[in-house]
PDB file of C-alpha atoms in Angstrom:
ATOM      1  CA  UNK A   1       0.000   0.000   0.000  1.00  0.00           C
ATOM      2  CA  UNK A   2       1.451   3.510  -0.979  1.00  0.00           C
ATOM      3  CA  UNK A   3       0.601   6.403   1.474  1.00  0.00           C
ATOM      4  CA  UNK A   4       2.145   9.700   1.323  1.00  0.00           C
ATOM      5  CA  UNK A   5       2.640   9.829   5.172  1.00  0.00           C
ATOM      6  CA  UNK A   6       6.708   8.292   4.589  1.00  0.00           C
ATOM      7  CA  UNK A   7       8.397   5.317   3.214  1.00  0.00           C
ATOM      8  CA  UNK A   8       6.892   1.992   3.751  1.00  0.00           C
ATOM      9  CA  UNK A   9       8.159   0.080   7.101  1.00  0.00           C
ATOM     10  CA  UNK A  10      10.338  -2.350   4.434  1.00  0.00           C
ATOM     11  CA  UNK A  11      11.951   0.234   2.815  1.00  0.00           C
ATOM     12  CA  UNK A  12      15.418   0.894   3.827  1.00  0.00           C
ATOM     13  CA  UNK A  13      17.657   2.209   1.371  1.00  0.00           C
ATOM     14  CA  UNK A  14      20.001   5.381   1.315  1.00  0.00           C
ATOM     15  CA  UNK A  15      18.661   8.306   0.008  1.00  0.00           C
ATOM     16  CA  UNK A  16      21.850   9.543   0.328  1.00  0.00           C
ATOM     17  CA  UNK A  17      23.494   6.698  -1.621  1.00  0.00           C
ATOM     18  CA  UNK A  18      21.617   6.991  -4.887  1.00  0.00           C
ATOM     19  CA  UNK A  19      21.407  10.635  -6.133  1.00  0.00           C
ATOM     20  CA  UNK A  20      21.446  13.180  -9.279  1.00  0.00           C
ATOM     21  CA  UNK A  21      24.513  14.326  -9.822  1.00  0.00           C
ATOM     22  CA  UNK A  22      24.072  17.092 -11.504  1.00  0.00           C
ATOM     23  CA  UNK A  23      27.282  19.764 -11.779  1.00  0.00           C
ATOM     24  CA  UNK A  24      29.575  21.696 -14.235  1.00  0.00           C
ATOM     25  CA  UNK A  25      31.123  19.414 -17.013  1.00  0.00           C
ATOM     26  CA  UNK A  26      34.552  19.889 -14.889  1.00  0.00           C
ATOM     27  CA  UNK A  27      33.339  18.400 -12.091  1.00  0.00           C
ATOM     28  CA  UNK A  28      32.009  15.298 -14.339  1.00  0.00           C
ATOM     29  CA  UNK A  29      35.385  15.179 -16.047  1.00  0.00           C
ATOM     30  CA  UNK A  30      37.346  14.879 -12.822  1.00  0.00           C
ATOM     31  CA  UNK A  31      35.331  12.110 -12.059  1.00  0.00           C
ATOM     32  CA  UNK A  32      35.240  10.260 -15.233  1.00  0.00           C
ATOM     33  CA  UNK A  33      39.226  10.617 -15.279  1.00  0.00           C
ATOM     34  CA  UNK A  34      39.803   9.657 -11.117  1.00  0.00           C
ATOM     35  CA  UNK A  35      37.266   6.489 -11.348  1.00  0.00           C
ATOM     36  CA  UNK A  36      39.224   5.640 -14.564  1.00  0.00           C
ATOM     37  CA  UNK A  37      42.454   6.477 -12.955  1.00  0.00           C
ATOM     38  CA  UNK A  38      41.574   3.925  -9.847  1.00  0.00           C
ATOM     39  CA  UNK A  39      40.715   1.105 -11.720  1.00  0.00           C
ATOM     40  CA  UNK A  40      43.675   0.831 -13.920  1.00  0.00           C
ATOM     41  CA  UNK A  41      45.656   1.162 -11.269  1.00  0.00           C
ATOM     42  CA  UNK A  42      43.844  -1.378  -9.195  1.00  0.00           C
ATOM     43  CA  UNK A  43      43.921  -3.720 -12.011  1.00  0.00           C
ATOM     44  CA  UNK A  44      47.831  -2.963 -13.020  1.00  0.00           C
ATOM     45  CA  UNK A  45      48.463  -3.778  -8.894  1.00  0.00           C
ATOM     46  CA  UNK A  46      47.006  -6.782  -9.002  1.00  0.00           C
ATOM     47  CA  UNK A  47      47.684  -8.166 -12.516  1.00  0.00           C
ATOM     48  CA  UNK A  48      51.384  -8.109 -11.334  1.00  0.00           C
ATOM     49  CA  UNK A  49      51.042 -11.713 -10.188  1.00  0.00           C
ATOM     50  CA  UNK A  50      48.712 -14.665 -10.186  1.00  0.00           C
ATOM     51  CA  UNK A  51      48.094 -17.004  -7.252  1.00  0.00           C
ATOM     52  CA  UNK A  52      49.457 -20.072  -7.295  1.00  0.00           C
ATOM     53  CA  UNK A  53      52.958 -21.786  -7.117  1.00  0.00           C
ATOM     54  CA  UNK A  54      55.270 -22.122  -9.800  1.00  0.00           C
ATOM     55  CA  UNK A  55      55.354 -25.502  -9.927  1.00  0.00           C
ATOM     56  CA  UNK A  56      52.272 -25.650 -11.158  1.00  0.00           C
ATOM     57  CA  UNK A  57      53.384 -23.841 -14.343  1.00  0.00           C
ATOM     58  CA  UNK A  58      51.561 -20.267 -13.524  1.00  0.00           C
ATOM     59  CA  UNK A  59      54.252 -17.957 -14.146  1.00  0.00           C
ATOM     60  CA  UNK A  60      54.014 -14.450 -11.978  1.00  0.00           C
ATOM     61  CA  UNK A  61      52.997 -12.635 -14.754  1.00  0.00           C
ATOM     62  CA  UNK A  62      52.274 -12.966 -18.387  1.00  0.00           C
ATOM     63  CA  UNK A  63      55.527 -11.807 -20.527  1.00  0.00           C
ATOM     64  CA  UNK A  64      54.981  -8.686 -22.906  1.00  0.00           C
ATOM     65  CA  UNK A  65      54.233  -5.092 -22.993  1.00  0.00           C
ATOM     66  CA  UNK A  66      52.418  -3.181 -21.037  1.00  0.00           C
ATOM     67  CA  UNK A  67      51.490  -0.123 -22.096  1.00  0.00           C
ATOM     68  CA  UNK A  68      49.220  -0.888 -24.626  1.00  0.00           C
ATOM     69  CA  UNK A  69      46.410  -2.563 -22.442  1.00  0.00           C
ATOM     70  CA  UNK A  70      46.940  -0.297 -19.666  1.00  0.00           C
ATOM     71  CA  UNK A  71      46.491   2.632 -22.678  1.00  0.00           C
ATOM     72  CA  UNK A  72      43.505   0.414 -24.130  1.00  0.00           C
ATOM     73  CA  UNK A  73      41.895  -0.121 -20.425  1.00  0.00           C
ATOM     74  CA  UNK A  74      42.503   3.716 -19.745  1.00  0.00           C
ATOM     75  CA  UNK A  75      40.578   4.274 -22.836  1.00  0.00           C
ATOM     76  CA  UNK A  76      37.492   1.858 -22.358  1.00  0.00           C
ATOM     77  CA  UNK A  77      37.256   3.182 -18.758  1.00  0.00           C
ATOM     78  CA  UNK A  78      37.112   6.352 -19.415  1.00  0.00           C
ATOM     79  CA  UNK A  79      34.262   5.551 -22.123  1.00  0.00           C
ATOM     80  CA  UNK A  80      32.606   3.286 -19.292  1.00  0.00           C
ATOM     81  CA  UNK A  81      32.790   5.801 -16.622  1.00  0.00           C
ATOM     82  CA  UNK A  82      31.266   8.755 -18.673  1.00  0.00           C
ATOM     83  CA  UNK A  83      28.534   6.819 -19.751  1.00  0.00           C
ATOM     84  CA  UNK A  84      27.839   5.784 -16.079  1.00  0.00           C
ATOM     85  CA  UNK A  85      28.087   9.463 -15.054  1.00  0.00           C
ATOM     86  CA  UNK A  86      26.143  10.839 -17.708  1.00  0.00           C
ATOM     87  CA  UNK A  87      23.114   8.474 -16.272  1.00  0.00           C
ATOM     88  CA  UNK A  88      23.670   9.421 -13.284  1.00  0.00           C
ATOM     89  CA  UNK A  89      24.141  13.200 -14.018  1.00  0.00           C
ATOM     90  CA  UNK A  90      20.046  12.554 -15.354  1.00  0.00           C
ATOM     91  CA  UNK A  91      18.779   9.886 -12.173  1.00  0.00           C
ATOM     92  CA  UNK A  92      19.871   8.546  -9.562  1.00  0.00           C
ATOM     93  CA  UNK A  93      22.157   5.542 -10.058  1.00  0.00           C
ATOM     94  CA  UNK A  94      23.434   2.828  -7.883  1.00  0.00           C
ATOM     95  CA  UNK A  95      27.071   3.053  -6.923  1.00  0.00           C
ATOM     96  CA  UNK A  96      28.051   3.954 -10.799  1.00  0.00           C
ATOM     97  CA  UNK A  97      31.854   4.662  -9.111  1.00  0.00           C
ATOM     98  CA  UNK A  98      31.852   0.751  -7.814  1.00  0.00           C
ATOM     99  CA  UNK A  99      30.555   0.090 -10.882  1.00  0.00           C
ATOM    100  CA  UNK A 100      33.230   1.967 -13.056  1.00  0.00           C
ATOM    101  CA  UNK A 101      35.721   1.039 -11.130  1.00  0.00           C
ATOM    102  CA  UNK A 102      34.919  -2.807 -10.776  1.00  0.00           C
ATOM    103  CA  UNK A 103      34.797  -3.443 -14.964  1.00  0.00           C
ATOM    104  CA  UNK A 104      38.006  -1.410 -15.508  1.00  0.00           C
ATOM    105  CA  UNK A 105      39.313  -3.520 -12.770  1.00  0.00           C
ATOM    106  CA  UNK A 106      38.846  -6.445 -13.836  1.00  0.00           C
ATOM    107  CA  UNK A 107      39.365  -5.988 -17.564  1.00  0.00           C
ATOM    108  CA  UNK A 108      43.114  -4.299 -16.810  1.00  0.00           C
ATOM    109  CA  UNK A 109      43.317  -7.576 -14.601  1.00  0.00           C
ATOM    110  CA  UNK A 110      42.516  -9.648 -17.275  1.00  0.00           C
ATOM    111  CA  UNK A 111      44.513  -8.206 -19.887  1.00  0.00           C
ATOM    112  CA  UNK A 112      47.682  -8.233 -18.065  1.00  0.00           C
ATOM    113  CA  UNK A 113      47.539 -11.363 -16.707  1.00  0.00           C
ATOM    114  CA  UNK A 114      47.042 -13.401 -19.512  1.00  0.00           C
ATOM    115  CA  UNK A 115      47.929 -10.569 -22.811  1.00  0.00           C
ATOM    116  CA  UNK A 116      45.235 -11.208 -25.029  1.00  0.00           C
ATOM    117  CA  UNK A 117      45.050 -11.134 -28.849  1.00  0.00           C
ATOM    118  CA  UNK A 118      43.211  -7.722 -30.248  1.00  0.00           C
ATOM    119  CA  UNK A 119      40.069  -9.384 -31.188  1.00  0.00           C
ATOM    120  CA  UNK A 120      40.148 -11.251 -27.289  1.00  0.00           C
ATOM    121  CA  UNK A 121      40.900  -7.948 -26.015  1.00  0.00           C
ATOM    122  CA  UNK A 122      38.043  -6.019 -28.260  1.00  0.00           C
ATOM    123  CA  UNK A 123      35.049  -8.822 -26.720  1.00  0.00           C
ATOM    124  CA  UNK A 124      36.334  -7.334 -23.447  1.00  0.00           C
ATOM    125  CA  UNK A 125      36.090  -4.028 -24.221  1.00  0.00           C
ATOM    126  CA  UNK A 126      32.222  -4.512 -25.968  1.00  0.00           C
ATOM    127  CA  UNK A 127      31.532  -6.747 -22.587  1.00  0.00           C
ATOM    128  CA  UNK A 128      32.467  -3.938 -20.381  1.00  0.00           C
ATOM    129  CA  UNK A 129      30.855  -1.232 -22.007  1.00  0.00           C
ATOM    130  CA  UNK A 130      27.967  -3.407 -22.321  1.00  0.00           C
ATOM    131  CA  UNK A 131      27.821  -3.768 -18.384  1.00  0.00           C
ATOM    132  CA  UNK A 132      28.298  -0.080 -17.972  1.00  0.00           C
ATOM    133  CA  UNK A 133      25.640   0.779 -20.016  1.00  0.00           C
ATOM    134  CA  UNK A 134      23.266  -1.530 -18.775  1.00  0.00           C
ATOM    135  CA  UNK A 135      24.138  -0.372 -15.205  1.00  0.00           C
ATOM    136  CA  UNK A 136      22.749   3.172 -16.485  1.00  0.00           C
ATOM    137  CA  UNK A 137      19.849   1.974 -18.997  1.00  0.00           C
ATOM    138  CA  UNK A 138      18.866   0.255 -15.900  1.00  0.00           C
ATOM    139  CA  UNK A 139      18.435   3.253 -14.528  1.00  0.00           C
ATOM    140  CA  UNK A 140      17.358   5.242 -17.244  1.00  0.00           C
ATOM    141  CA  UNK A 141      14.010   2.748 -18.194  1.00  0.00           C
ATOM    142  CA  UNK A 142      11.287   4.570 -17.804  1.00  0.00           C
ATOM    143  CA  UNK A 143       9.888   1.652 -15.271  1.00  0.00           C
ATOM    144  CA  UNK A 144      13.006   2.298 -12.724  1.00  0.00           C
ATOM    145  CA  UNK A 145      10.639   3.753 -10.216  1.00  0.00           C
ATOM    146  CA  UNK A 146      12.159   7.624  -9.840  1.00  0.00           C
ATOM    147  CA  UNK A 147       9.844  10.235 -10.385  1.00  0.00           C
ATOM    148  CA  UNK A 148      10.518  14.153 -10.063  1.00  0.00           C
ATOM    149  CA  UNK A 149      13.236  12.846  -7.485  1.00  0.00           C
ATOM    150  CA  UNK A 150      11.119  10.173  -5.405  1.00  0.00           C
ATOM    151  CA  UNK A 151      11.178   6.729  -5.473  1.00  0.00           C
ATOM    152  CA  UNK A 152       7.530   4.994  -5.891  1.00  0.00           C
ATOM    153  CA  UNK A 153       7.191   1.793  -3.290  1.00  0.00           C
TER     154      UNK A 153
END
């Protein structure tokens, strides 16, 4: 039953989680670039090994270069993290920073541990820009439940 009296005794999310952020371009810009900026860096940290003994034959690290999937990963995340930010510049999103951060994560992980081919590397790409903008469409359907800034129970 909806009243207009307050939120329904089950309800008990954060308002102050899931918000508009609206703002000057700058300010979306800085964010786009730091989120992007975290998870490369988490994923470069943590693609510098892989657990398991060497006896198993799982070397500490894939040989090759790595600039150019940290340079791809920096630029699918910051693709990924606009996209996020413009949805949530419009309603409010669900933790589009965890979000952001957790696919370029991941994909830098992948891609350093293991040095895909280009084409291996491009289905990660589509697959993380496909998560990203799903996070937002989610958001962005006009069934979400947001209206004018309220959520409907």
């Amino acid at each position: 039953m909806i009243d207009d009296f307050g939120p329904a005794p089950y309800d008990d999310f954060d308002d102050a989680e899931e918000k508009v952020r609206p703002g000057p371009l700058w300010r979306h810009a800085v964010w786009v670039v730091a989120v992007t900026a975290a998870g490369v860096a988490l994923g470069w940290a943590s693609g510098r090994f892989r657990l398991g003994p060497e006896e198993y034959g799982l070397p500490s690290a894939a040989p090759g270069p790595l600039l150019p999937y940290l340079a791809a990963w920096t630029a699918i995340g910051l693709v990924a993290a606009a996209v996020l930010r413009a949805a949530a510049a419009r309603v409010p999103v669900h933790a589009p920073e965890t979000v952001a951060v957790g696919v370029v994560w991941l994909g830098t992980r992948l891609s350093l541990g293991w040095r895909p081919e280009p084409p291996l590397l491009a289905l990660l790409a589509a697959v993380a820009l496909a998560a990203s903008a799903g996070w937002g469409l989610m958001a962005l359907r006009p069934g979400s439940g947001w209206r004018s800034g309220r959520r409907r129970a």
